[in-house]
């Protein structure tokens, strides 16, 4: 009986995820990223593809160091085909994090993004893939599962730093694509790694490391995480965004129909066994 219940739960989950992929992904979201004021952190990369830096201008140390703002963005939605809700903690705005540390965000500009599965995000490296998407879902599942809740600037910076660490560690320098990643690779201060952070005005770097140290593949995962992607256009802001969404009404209807069908099938099976 217990095994049968597990079977039905898994089947219901499959129906739900299928409905999500068919009804939400590939929809569009037109939005404007608000200007943000946040402390800078020093980010260092040994592999800075897809930036095309001429050899004469490449850092002699082989490490590209840049100041960047690690924070949670507030984004105003202005249109698009997606009918669901994007979660945020400020009225009239949804919350987002960056998925591409080397791409500028289109701050103050109306852009049309494509809503895609999280694994497709970070298009500058060909998509992060299922493994890294799973790590990010666990990261947010443990420490920020609901984007409608408020968090401190230090917490949002730590989540952003941890996300960048997951995305840019172990990137093939020749093809600019992801390679297998283990939890032991996730060290935001290891100066021998592909990406590390050397300065912040608060405790966000240490907090990010504590978040990463907690990941083991068995923690809770955040629901509804997805990527808003922009085409990679040379010289134009093309930052992909990490967002959290609530499915549109048609998705809930499909899920409801699927669950009703499962219960009908279960009752029919019980009746047949009792006959």
PDB file of C-alpha atoms in Angstrom:
ATOM      1  CA  UNK A   1       0.000   0.000   0.000  1.00  0.00           C
ATOM      2  CA  UNK A   2       2.824   2.405   0.900  1.00  0.00           C
ATOM      3  CA  UNK A   3       4.553   1.684  -2.398  1.00  0.00           C
ATOM      4  CA  UNK A   4       1.286   2.368  -4.218  1.00  0.00           C
ATOM      5  CA  UNK A   5       0.943   5.757  -2.507  1.00  0.00           C
ATOM      6  CA  UNK A   6       4.483   6.706  -3.493  1.00  0.00           C
ATOM      7  CA  UNK A   7       3.665   5.722  -7.062  1.00  0.00           C
ATOM      8  CA  UNK A   8       0.642   8.023  -7.111  1.00  0.00           C
ATOM      9  CA  UNK A   9       2.603  10.927  -5.598  1.00  0.00           C
ATOM     10  CA  UNK A  10       5.336  10.590  -8.199  1.00  0.00           C
ATOM     11  CA  UNK A  11       2.781  10.362 -10.971  1.00  0.00           C
ATOM     12  CA  UNK A  12       1.032  13.508  -9.717  1.00  0.00           C
ATOM     13  CA  UNK A  13       4.355  15.345  -9.591  1.00  0.00           C
ATOM     14  CA  UNK A  14       5.110  14.267 -13.157  1.00  0.00           C
ATOM     15  CA  UNK A  15       1.745  15.582 -14.326  1.00  0.00           C
ATOM     16  CA  UNK A  16       2.408  18.889 -12.594  1.00  0.00           C
ATOM     17  CA  UNK A  17       5.903  19.372 -13.992  1.00  0.00           C
ATOM     18  CA  UNK A  18       4.723  18.465 -17.478  1.00  0.00           C
ATOM     19  CA  UNK A  19       1.970  21.038 -17.216  1.00  0.00           C
ATOM     20  CA  UNK A  20       4.484  23.658 -16.132  1.00  0.00           C
ATOM     21  CA  UNK A  21       6.831  23.007 -19.022  1.00  0.00           C
ATOM     22  CA  UNK A  22       4.043  23.070 -21.594  1.00  0.00           C
ATOM     23  CA  UNK A  23       2.199  26.131 -20.321  1.00  0.00           C
ATOM     24  CA  UNK A  24       4.827  28.458 -18.854  1.00  0.00           C
ATOM     25  CA  UNK A  25       8.197  27.925 -20.490  1.00  0.00           C
ATOM     26  CA  UNK A  26       8.815  29.807 -23.748  1.00  0.00           C
ATOM     27  CA  UNK A  27       6.336  32.515 -22.740  1.00  0.00           C
ATOM     28  CA  UNK A  28       7.695  36.047 -22.663  1.00  0.00           C
ATOM     29  CA  UNK A  29       8.020  38.638 -19.913  1.00  0.00           C
ATOM     30  CA  UNK A  30       8.659  42.280 -20.790  1.00  0.00           C
ATOM     31  CA  UNK A  31      10.169  44.162 -17.863  1.00  0.00           C
ATOM     32  CA  UNK A  32      12.411  46.977 -16.643  1.00  0.00           C
ATOM     33  CA  UNK A  33      15.108  46.383 -14.013  1.00  0.00           C
ATOM     34  CA  UNK A  34      15.159  49.111 -11.365  1.00  0.00           C
ATOM     35  CA  UNK A  35      18.387  50.924 -10.650  1.00  0.00           C
ATOM     36  CA  UNK A  36      20.009  49.403  -7.592  1.00  0.00           C
ATOM     37  CA  UNK A  37      22.252  50.765  -4.882  1.00  0.00           C
ATOM     38  CA  UNK A  38      24.280  48.061  -3.172  1.00  0.00           C
ATOM     39  CA  UNK A  39      27.837  47.646  -1.857  1.00  0.00           C
ATOM     40  CA  UNK A  40      30.344  46.267  -4.330  1.00  0.00           C
ATOM     41  CA  UNK A  41      32.218  43.014  -3.960  1.00  0.00           C
ATOM     42  CA  UNK A  42      35.486  42.079  -5.664  1.00  0.00           C
ATOM     43  CA  UNK A  43      35.010  39.124  -8.007  1.00  0.00           C
ATOM     44  CA  UNK A  44      37.995  37.323  -9.535  1.00  0.00           C
ATOM     45  CA  UNK A  45      37.849  34.945 -12.501  1.00  0.00           C
ATOM     46  CA  UNK A  46      40.508  32.807 -14.149  1.00  0.00           C
ATOM     47  CA  UNK A  47      38.163  32.068 -17.010  1.00  0.00           C
ATOM     48  CA  UNK A  48      36.266  35.099 -18.254  1.00  0.00           C
ATOM     49  CA  UNK A  49      34.676  33.716 -21.400  1.00  0.00           C
ATOM     50  CA  UNK A  50      32.627  34.770 -23.272  1.00  0.00           C
ATOM     51  CA  UNK A  51      34.322  38.172 -22.912  1.00  0.00           C
ATOM     52  CA  UNK A  52      36.658  38.715 -25.860  1.00  0.00           C
ATOM     53  CA  UNK A  53      39.640  40.418 -24.258  1.00  0.00           C
ATOM     54  CA  UNK A  54      42.544  40.950 -26.698  1.00  0.00           C
ATOM     55  CA  UNK A  55      45.757  39.280 -25.478  1.00  0.00           C
ATOM     56  CA  UNK A  56      47.444  42.673 -25.137  1.00  0.00           C
ATOM     57  CA  UNK A  57      44.808  43.710 -22.595  1.00  0.00           C
ATOM     58  CA  UNK A  58      44.514  40.421 -20.748  1.00  0.00           C
ATOM     59  CA  UNK A  59      45.475  40.610 -17.053  1.00  0.00           C
ATOM     60  CA  UNK A  60      49.155  39.603 -16.633  1.00  0.00           C
ATOM     61  CA  UNK A  61      48.198  37.466 -13.643  1.00  0.00           C
ATOM     62  CA  UNK A  62      45.657  35.542 -15.705  1.00  0.00           C
ATOM     63  CA  UNK A  63      42.961  36.633 -13.261  1.00  0.00           C
ATOM     64  CA  UNK A  64      40.289  39.148 -14.200  1.00  0.00           C
ATOM     65  CA  UNK A  65      39.302  41.207 -11.149  1.00  0.00           C
ATOM     66  CA  UNK A  66      36.209  43.355 -11.238  1.00  0.00           C
ATOM     67  CA  UNK A  67      33.926  45.154  -8.833  1.00  0.00           C
ATOM     68  CA  UNK A  68      30.302  44.107  -9.048  1.00  0.00           C
ATOM     69  CA  UNK A  69      27.112  44.615  -7.104  1.00  0.00           C
ATOM     70  CA  UNK A  70      25.792  41.461  -5.494  1.00  0.00           C
ATOM     71  CA  UNK A  71      22.164  41.967  -4.595  1.00  0.00           C
ATOM     72  CA  UNK A  72      18.554  41.144  -5.332  1.00  0.00           C
ATOM     73  CA  UNK A  73      17.065  43.128  -8.213  1.00  0.00           C
ATOM     74  CA  UNK A  74      13.595  44.629  -8.236  1.00  0.00           C
ATOM     75  CA  UNK A  75      11.985  44.423 -11.646  1.00  0.00           C
ATOM     76  CA  UNK A  76       8.874  46.118 -13.001  1.00  0.00           C
ATOM     77  CA  UNK A  77       6.816  43.944 -15.297  1.00  0.00           C
ATOM     78  CA  UNK A  78       5.389  45.824 -18.294  1.00  0.00           C
ATOM     79  CA  UNK A  79       4.009  43.088 -20.563  1.00  0.00           C
ATOM     80  CA  UNK A  80       4.606  39.717 -22.185  1.00  0.00           C
ATOM     81  CA  UNK A  81       2.615  36.559 -22.859  1.00  0.00           C
ATOM     82  CA  UNK A  82       3.169  34.856 -19.493  1.00  0.00           C
ATOM     83  CA  UNK A  83      -0.071  34.970 -17.498  1.00  0.00           C
ATOM     84  CA  UNK A  84       1.259  33.660 -14.194  1.00  0.00           C
ATOM     85  CA  UNK A  85       2.672  35.612 -11.258  1.00  0.00           C
ATOM     86  CA  UNK A  86       6.333  36.458 -10.692  1.00  0.00           C
ATOM     87  CA  UNK A  87       7.013  36.740  -6.973  1.00  0.00           C
ATOM     88  CA  UNK A  88       8.492  39.807  -5.320  1.00  0.00           C
ATOM     89  CA  UNK A  89       8.592  41.512  -1.937  1.00  0.00           C
ATOM     90  CA  UNK A  90       7.846  45.080  -3.074  1.00  0.00           C
ATOM     91  CA  UNK A  91       4.471  46.163  -4.518  1.00  0.00           C
ATOM     92  CA  UNK A  92       4.537  46.353  -8.314  1.00  0.00           C
ATOM     93  CA  UNK A  93       7.897  44.591  -8.625  1.00  0.00           C
ATOM     94  CA  UNK A  94       9.145  41.021  -8.865  1.00  0.00           C
ATOM     95  CA  UNK A  95      12.447  39.869  -7.386  1.00  0.00           C
ATOM     96  CA  UNK A  96      15.379  38.571  -9.428  1.00  0.00           C
ATOM     97  CA  UNK A  97      19.019  37.544  -9.128  1.00  0.00           C
ATOM     98  CA  UNK A  98      21.713  37.630 -11.833  1.00  0.00           C
ATOM     99  CA  UNK A  99      22.679  34.432 -13.642  1.00  0.00           C
ATOM    100  CA  UNK A 100      25.597  35.879 -15.642  1.00  0.00           C
ATOM    101  CA  UNK A 101      28.287  37.666 -13.607  1.00  0.00           C
ATOM    102  CA  UNK A 102      30.082  38.947 -16.719  1.00  0.00           C
ATOM    103  CA  UNK A 103      27.028  40.366 -18.463  1.00  0.00           C
ATOM    104  CA  UNK A 104      25.588  43.831 -17.738  1.00  0.00           C
ATOM    105  CA  UNK A 105      22.004  44.087 -16.566  1.00  0.00           C
ATOM    106  CA  UNK A 106      19.602  46.088 -18.713  1.00  0.00           C
ATOM    107  CA  UNK A 107      18.874  48.569 -15.908  1.00  0.00           C
ATOM    108  CA  UNK A 108      16.200  51.111 -16.781  1.00  0.00           C
ATOM    109  CA  UNK A 109      15.541  49.569 -20.205  1.00  0.00           C
ATOM    110  CA  UNK A 110      12.361  47.824 -21.305  1.00  0.00           C
ATOM    111  CA  UNK A 111      13.424  44.330 -22.422  1.00  0.00           C
ATOM    112  CA  UNK A 112      11.493  41.246 -23.503  1.00  0.00           C
ATOM    113  CA  UNK A 113      12.781  38.086 -21.833  1.00  0.00           C
ATOM    114  CA  UNK A 114      11.928  34.456 -22.527  1.00  0.00           C
ATOM    115  CA  UNK A 115      10.798  32.412 -19.533  1.00  0.00           C
ATOM    116  CA  UNK A 116      12.712  29.121 -19.576  1.00  0.00           C
ATOM    117  CA  UNK A 117      13.520  26.255 -17.256  1.00  0.00           C
ATOM    118  CA  UNK A 118      16.289  27.098 -14.808  1.00  0.00           C
ATOM    119  CA  UNK A 119      18.725  24.671 -16.470  1.00  0.00           C
ATOM    120  CA  UNK A 120      18.564  26.792 -19.646  1.00  0.00           C
ATOM    121  CA  UNK A 121      19.620  29.959 -17.815  1.00  0.00           C
ATOM    122  CA  UNK A 122      23.103  31.468 -18.057  1.00  0.00           C
ATOM    123  CA  UNK A 123      23.041  31.397 -21.835  1.00  0.00           C
ATOM    124  CA  UNK A 124      26.531  32.913 -22.075  1.00  0.00           C
ATOM    125  CA  UNK A 125      27.879  29.456 -21.155  1.00  0.00           C
ATOM    126  CA  UNK A 126      25.303  27.553 -23.193  1.00  0.00           C
ATOM    127  CA  UNK A 127      22.979  27.024 -20.234  1.00  0.00           C
ATOM    128  CA  UNK A 128      23.921  25.883 -16.732  1.00  0.00           C
ATOM    129  CA  UNK A 129      22.551  22.352 -17.126  1.00  0.00           C
ATOM    130  CA  UNK A 130      20.553  20.154 -14.772  1.00  0.00           C
ATOM    131  CA  UNK A 131      23.292  19.582 -12.170  1.00  0.00           C
ATOM    132  CA  UNK A 132      23.922  23.246 -11.398  1.00  0.00           C
ATOM    133  CA  UNK A 133      20.220  24.048 -11.586  1.00  0.00           C
ATOM    134  CA  UNK A 134      19.668  21.402  -8.905  1.00  0.00           C
ATOM    135  CA  UNK A 135      22.326  22.981  -6.695  1.00  0.00           C
ATOM    136  CA  UNK A 136      20.720  26.411  -7.061  1.00  0.00           C
ATOM    137  CA  UNK A 137      17.275  24.998  -6.244  1.00  0.00           C
ATOM    138  CA  UNK A 138      18.697  23.503  -3.062  1.00  0.00           C
ATOM    139  CA  UNK A 139      20.551  26.733  -2.212  1.00  0.00           C
ATOM    140  CA  UNK A 140      17.340  28.730  -2.370  1.00  0.00           C
ATOM    141  CA  UNK A 141      15.251  25.919  -0.913  1.00  0.00           C
ATOM    142  CA  UNK A 142      17.390  26.001   2.212  1.00  0.00           C
ATOM    143  CA  UNK A 143      17.913  29.744   2.596  1.00  0.00           C
ATOM    144  CA  UNK A 144      15.323  31.692   0.562  1.00  0.00           C
ATOM    145  CA  UNK A 145      12.465  29.492  -0.656  1.00  0.00           C
ATOM    146  CA  UNK A 146       9.922  32.299  -1.089  1.00  0.00           C
ATOM    147  CA  UNK A 147      10.791  35.431  -3.100  1.00  0.00           C
ATOM    148  CA  UNK A 148       7.720  37.198  -1.697  1.00  0.00           C
ATOM    149  CA  UNK A 149       9.512  37.429   1.670  1.00  0.00           C
ATOM    150  CA  UNK A 150      11.979  40.192   2.514  1.00  0.00           C
ATOM    151  CA  UNK A 151      15.638  39.486   3.270  1.00  0.00           C
ATOM    152  CA  UNK A 152      18.559  41.689   4.281  1.00  0.00           C
ATOM    153  CA  UNK A 153      21.052  43.126   1.809  1.00  0.00           C
ATOM    154  CA  UNK A 154      23.749  40.885   3.294  1.00  0.00           C
ATOM    155  CA  UNK A 155      21.598  37.796   2.760  1.00  0.00           C
ATOM    156  CA  UNK A 156      20.744  38.764  -0.821  1.00  0.00           C
ATOM    157  CA  UNK A 157      24.434  39.441  -1.549  1.00  0.00           C
ATOM    158  CA  UNK A 158      25.392  36.065  -0.085  1.00  0.00           C
ATOM    159  CA  UNK A 159      22.798  34.279  -2.222  1.00  0.00           C
ATOM    160  CA  UNK A 160      24.045  36.099  -5.315  1.00  0.00           C
ATOM    161  CA  UNK A 161      27.692  35.269  -4.589  1.00  0.00           C
ATOM    162  CA  UNK A 162      26.825  31.619  -3.937  1.00  0.00           C
ATOM    163  CA  UNK A 163      24.834  31.479  -7.189  1.00  0.00           C
ATOM    164  CA  UNK A 164      27.749  32.898  -9.187  1.00  0.00           C
ATOM    165  CA  UNK A 165      30.100  30.394  -7.552  1.00  0.00           C
ATOM    166  CA  UNK A 166      27.877  27.510  -8.655  1.00  0.00           C
ATOM    167  CA  UNK A 167      27.568  28.913 -12.174  1.00  0.00           C
ATOM    168  CA  UNK A 168      31.180  29.799 -12.944  1.00  0.00           C
ATOM    169  CA  UNK A 169      33.216  27.105 -11.194  1.00  0.00           C
ATOM    170  CA  UNK A 170      34.643  24.431 -13.533  1.00  0.00           C
ATOM    171  CA  UNK A 171      33.936  26.104 -16.870  1.00  0.00           C
ATOM    172  CA  UNK A 172      35.849  24.770 -19.875  1.00  0.00           C
ATOM    173  CA  UNK A 173      38.080  27.703 -20.980  1.00  0.00           C
ATOM    174  CA  UNK A 174      38.175  26.524 -24.601  1.00  0.00           C
ATOM    175  CA  UNK A 175      34.496  25.870 -25.246  1.00  0.00           C
ATOM    176  CA  UNK A 176      33.028  28.099 -22.516  1.00  0.00           C
ATOM    177  CA  UNK A 177      30.706  25.297 -21.411  1.00  0.00           C
ATOM    178  CA  UNK A 178      30.026  23.708 -18.038  1.00  0.00           C
ATOM    179  CA  UNK A 179      31.918  20.673 -16.768  1.00  0.00           C
ATOM    180  CA  UNK A 180      30.963  18.319 -13.904  1.00  0.00           C
ATOM    181  CA  UNK A 181      30.880  20.074 -10.538  1.00  0.00           C
ATOM    182  CA  UNK A 182      31.157  18.617  -7.043  1.00  0.00           C
ATOM    183  CA  UNK A 183      30.165  20.181  -3.738  1.00  0.00           C
ATOM    184  CA  UNK A 184      33.812  20.234  -2.677  1.00  0.00           C
ATOM    185  CA  UNK A 185      34.530  22.602  -5.601  1.00  0.00           C
ATOM    186  CA  UNK A 186      32.333  25.298  -4.070  1.00  0.00           C
ATOM    187  CA  UNK A 187      34.760  27.601  -2.272  1.00  0.00           C
ATOM    188  CA  UNK A 188      34.260  31.350  -2.711  1.00  0.00           C
ATOM    189  CA  UNK A 189      37.693  32.309  -1.312  1.00  0.00           C
ATOM    190  CA  UNK A 190      39.917  29.649  -2.938  1.00  0.00           C
ATOM    191  CA  UNK A 191      42.374  31.731  -4.982  1.00  0.00           C
ATOM    192  CA  UNK A 192      43.321  28.719  -7.111  1.00  0.00           C
ATOM    193  CA  UNK A 193      39.762  28.146  -8.336  1.00  0.00           C
ATOM    194  CA  UNK A 194      38.009  29.492 -11.436  1.00  0.00           C
ATOM    195  CA  UNK A 195      36.087  32.125  -9.468  1.00  0.00           C
ATOM    196  CA  UNK A 196      36.662  33.606  -6.026  1.00  0.00           C
ATOM    197  CA  UNK A 197      35.690  36.690  -4.058  1.00  0.00           C
ATOM    198  CA  UNK A 198      38.241  38.777  -2.201  1.00  0.00           C
ATOM    199  CA  UNK A 199      36.453  41.772  -0.712  1.00  0.00           C
ATOM    200  CA  UNK A 200      33.056  42.892   0.536  1.00  0.00           C
ATOM    201  CA  UNK A 201      32.031  45.670   2.889  1.00  0.00           C
ATOM    202  CA  UNK A 202      29.930  43.258   4.949  1.00  0.00           C
ATOM    203  CA  UNK A 203      29.969  39.583   5.877  1.00  0.00           C
ATOM    204  CA  UNK A 204      28.326  38.409   2.657  1.00  0.00           C
ATOM    205  CA  UNK A 205      31.321  36.379   1.407  1.00  0.00           C
ATOM    206  CA  UNK A 206      31.554  34.328   4.601  1.00  0.00           C
ATOM    207  CA  UNK A 207      27.777  33.956   4.667  1.00  0.00           C
ATOM    208  CA  UNK A 208      27.788  32.734   1.056  1.00  0.00           C
ATOM    209  CA  UNK A 209      30.355  30.083   1.972  1.00  0.00           C
ATOM    210  CA  UNK A 210      28.231  28.907   4.893  1.00  0.00           C
ATOM    211  CA  UNK A 211      25.302  28.534   2.486  1.00  0.00           C
ATOM    212  CA  UNK A 212      27.397  26.491   0.058  1.00  0.00           C
ATOM    213  CA  UNK A 213      28.817  24.318   2.844  1.00  0.00           C
ATOM    214  CA  UNK A 214      25.267  23.254   3.721  1.00  0.00           C
ATOM    215  CA  UNK A 215      24.529  21.857   0.248  1.00  0.00           C
ATOM    216  CA  UNK A 216      24.634  18.074  -0.063  1.00  0.00           C
ATOM    217  CA  UNK A 217      21.985  17.155  -2.612  1.00  0.00           C
ATOM    218  CA  UNK A 218      19.401  16.073  -0.058  1.00  0.00           C
ATOM    219  CA  UNK A 219      18.057  19.393   1.192  1.00  0.00           C
ATOM    220  CA  UNK A 220      14.748  21.080   0.386  1.00  0.00           C
ATOM    221  CA  UNK A 221      14.428  22.655  -3.046  1.00  0.00           C
ATOM    222  CA  UNK A 222      12.742  25.927  -3.946  1.00  0.00           C
ATOM    223  CA  UNK A 223       9.569  25.668  -6.000  1.00  0.00           C
ATOM    224  CA  UNK A 224       9.013  27.592  -9.231  1.00  0.00           C
ATOM    225  CA  UNK A 225      12.554  28.812  -9.944  1.00  0.00           C
ATOM    226  CA  UNK A 226      13.076  29.681 -13.599  1.00  0.00           C
ATOM    227  CA  UNK A 227      15.287  31.771 -15.865  1.00  0.00           C
ATOM    228  CA  UNK A 228      14.389  34.883 -17.807  1.00  0.00           C
ATOM    229  CA  UNK A 229      16.805  34.842 -20.726  1.00  0.00           C
ATOM    230  CA  UNK A 230      17.914  37.414 -23.282  1.00  0.00           C
ATOM    231  CA  UNK A 231      19.717  36.666 -26.564  1.00  0.00           C
ATOM    232  CA  UNK A 232      23.473  37.182 -26.345  1.00  0.00           C
ATOM    233  CA  UNK A 233      24.105  40.327 -28.414  1.00  0.00           C
ATOM    234  CA  UNK A 234      27.590  41.795 -28.622  1.00  0.00           C
ATOM    235  CA  UNK A 235      27.797  45.115 -26.800  1.00  0.00           C
ATOM    236  CA  UNK A 236      24.215  44.990 -25.516  1.00  0.00           C
ATOM    237  CA  UNK A 237      23.019  44.218 -21.980  1.00  0.00           C
ATOM    238  CA  UNK A 238      21.937  40.582 -22.011  1.00  0.00           C
ATOM    239  CA  UNK A 239      21.789  39.551 -18.359  1.00  0.00           C
ATOM    240  CA  UNK A 240      19.730  36.416 -17.641  1.00  0.00           C
ATOM    241  CA  UNK A 241      17.666  36.584 -14.464  1.00  0.00           C
ATOM    242  CA  UNK A 242      16.742  34.019 -11.819  1.00  0.00           C
ATOM    243  CA  UNK A 243      13.076  34.427 -10.849  1.00  0.00           C
ATOM    244  CA  UNK A 244      10.350  32.550  -9.000  1.00  0.00           C
ATOM    245  CA  UNK A 245       6.918  32.166 -10.524  1.00  0.00           C
ATOM    246  CA  UNK A 246       3.450  30.945  -9.674  1.00  0.00           C
ATOM    247  CA  UNK A 247       1.924  29.028 -12.597  1.00  0.00           C
ATOM    248  CA  UNK A 248      -0.795  30.573 -14.705  1.00  0.00           C
ATOM    249  CA  UNK A 249      -4.398  29.400 -14.124  1.00  0.00           C
ATOM    250  CA  UNK A 250      -4.440  26.911 -17.017  1.00  0.00           C
ATOM    251  CA  UNK A 251      -1.539  25.054 -15.407  1.00  0.00           C
ATOM    252  CA  UNK A 252      -3.449  24.615 -12.150  1.00  0.00           C
ATOM    253  CA  UNK A 253      -6.428  23.336 -14.141  1.00  0.00           C
ATOM    254  CA  UNK A 254      -4.249  20.769 -15.893  1.00  0.00           C
ATOM    255  CA  UNK A 255      -2.754  19.677 -12.596  1.00  0.00           C
ATOM    256  CA  UNK A 256      -6.217  19.345 -11.062  1.00  0.00           C
ATOM    257  CA  UNK A 257      -7.442  17.242 -13.968  1.00  0.00           C
ATOM    258  CA  UNK A 258      -4.374  15.025 -13.653  1.00  0.00           C
ATOM    259  CA  UNK A 259      -4.845  14.483  -9.918  1.00  0.00           C
ATOM    260  CA  UNK A 260      -8.563  13.730 -10.348  1.00  0.00           C
ATOM    261  CA  UNK A 261      -7.618  11.196 -13.002  1.00  0.00           C
ATOM    262  CA  UNK A 262      -5.125   9.575 -10.654  1.00  0.00           C
ATOM    263  CA  UNK A 263      -7.696   9.229  -7.870  1.00  0.00           C
ATOM    264  CA  UNK A 264     -10.215   7.799 -10.339  1.00  0.00           C
ATOM    265  CA  UNK A 265      -7.633   5.270 -11.497  1.00  0.00           C
ATOM    266  CA  UNK A 266      -6.800   4.348  -7.892  1.00  0.00           C
ATOM    267  CA  UNK A 267     -10.450   3.821  -6.944  1.00  0.00           C
ATOM    268  CA  UNK A 268     -11.042   1.779 -10.069  1.00  0.00           C
ATOM    269  CA  UNK A 269      -8.045  -0.410  -9.225  1.00  0.00           C
ATOM    270  CA  UNK A 270      -9.291  -0.905  -5.656  1.00  0.00           C
ATOM    271  CA  UNK A 271     -12.735  -1.907  -6.912  1.00  0.00           C
ATOM    272  CA  UNK A 272     -11.246  -4.398  -9.355  1.00  0.00           C
ATOM    273  CA  UNK A 273      -9.074  -5.975  -6.647  1.00  0.00           C
ATOM    274  CA  UNK A 274     -12.038  -6.237  -4.276  1.00  0.00           C
ATOM    275  CA  UNK A 275     -14.246  -7.926  -6.886  1.00  0.00           C
TER     276      UNK A 275
END
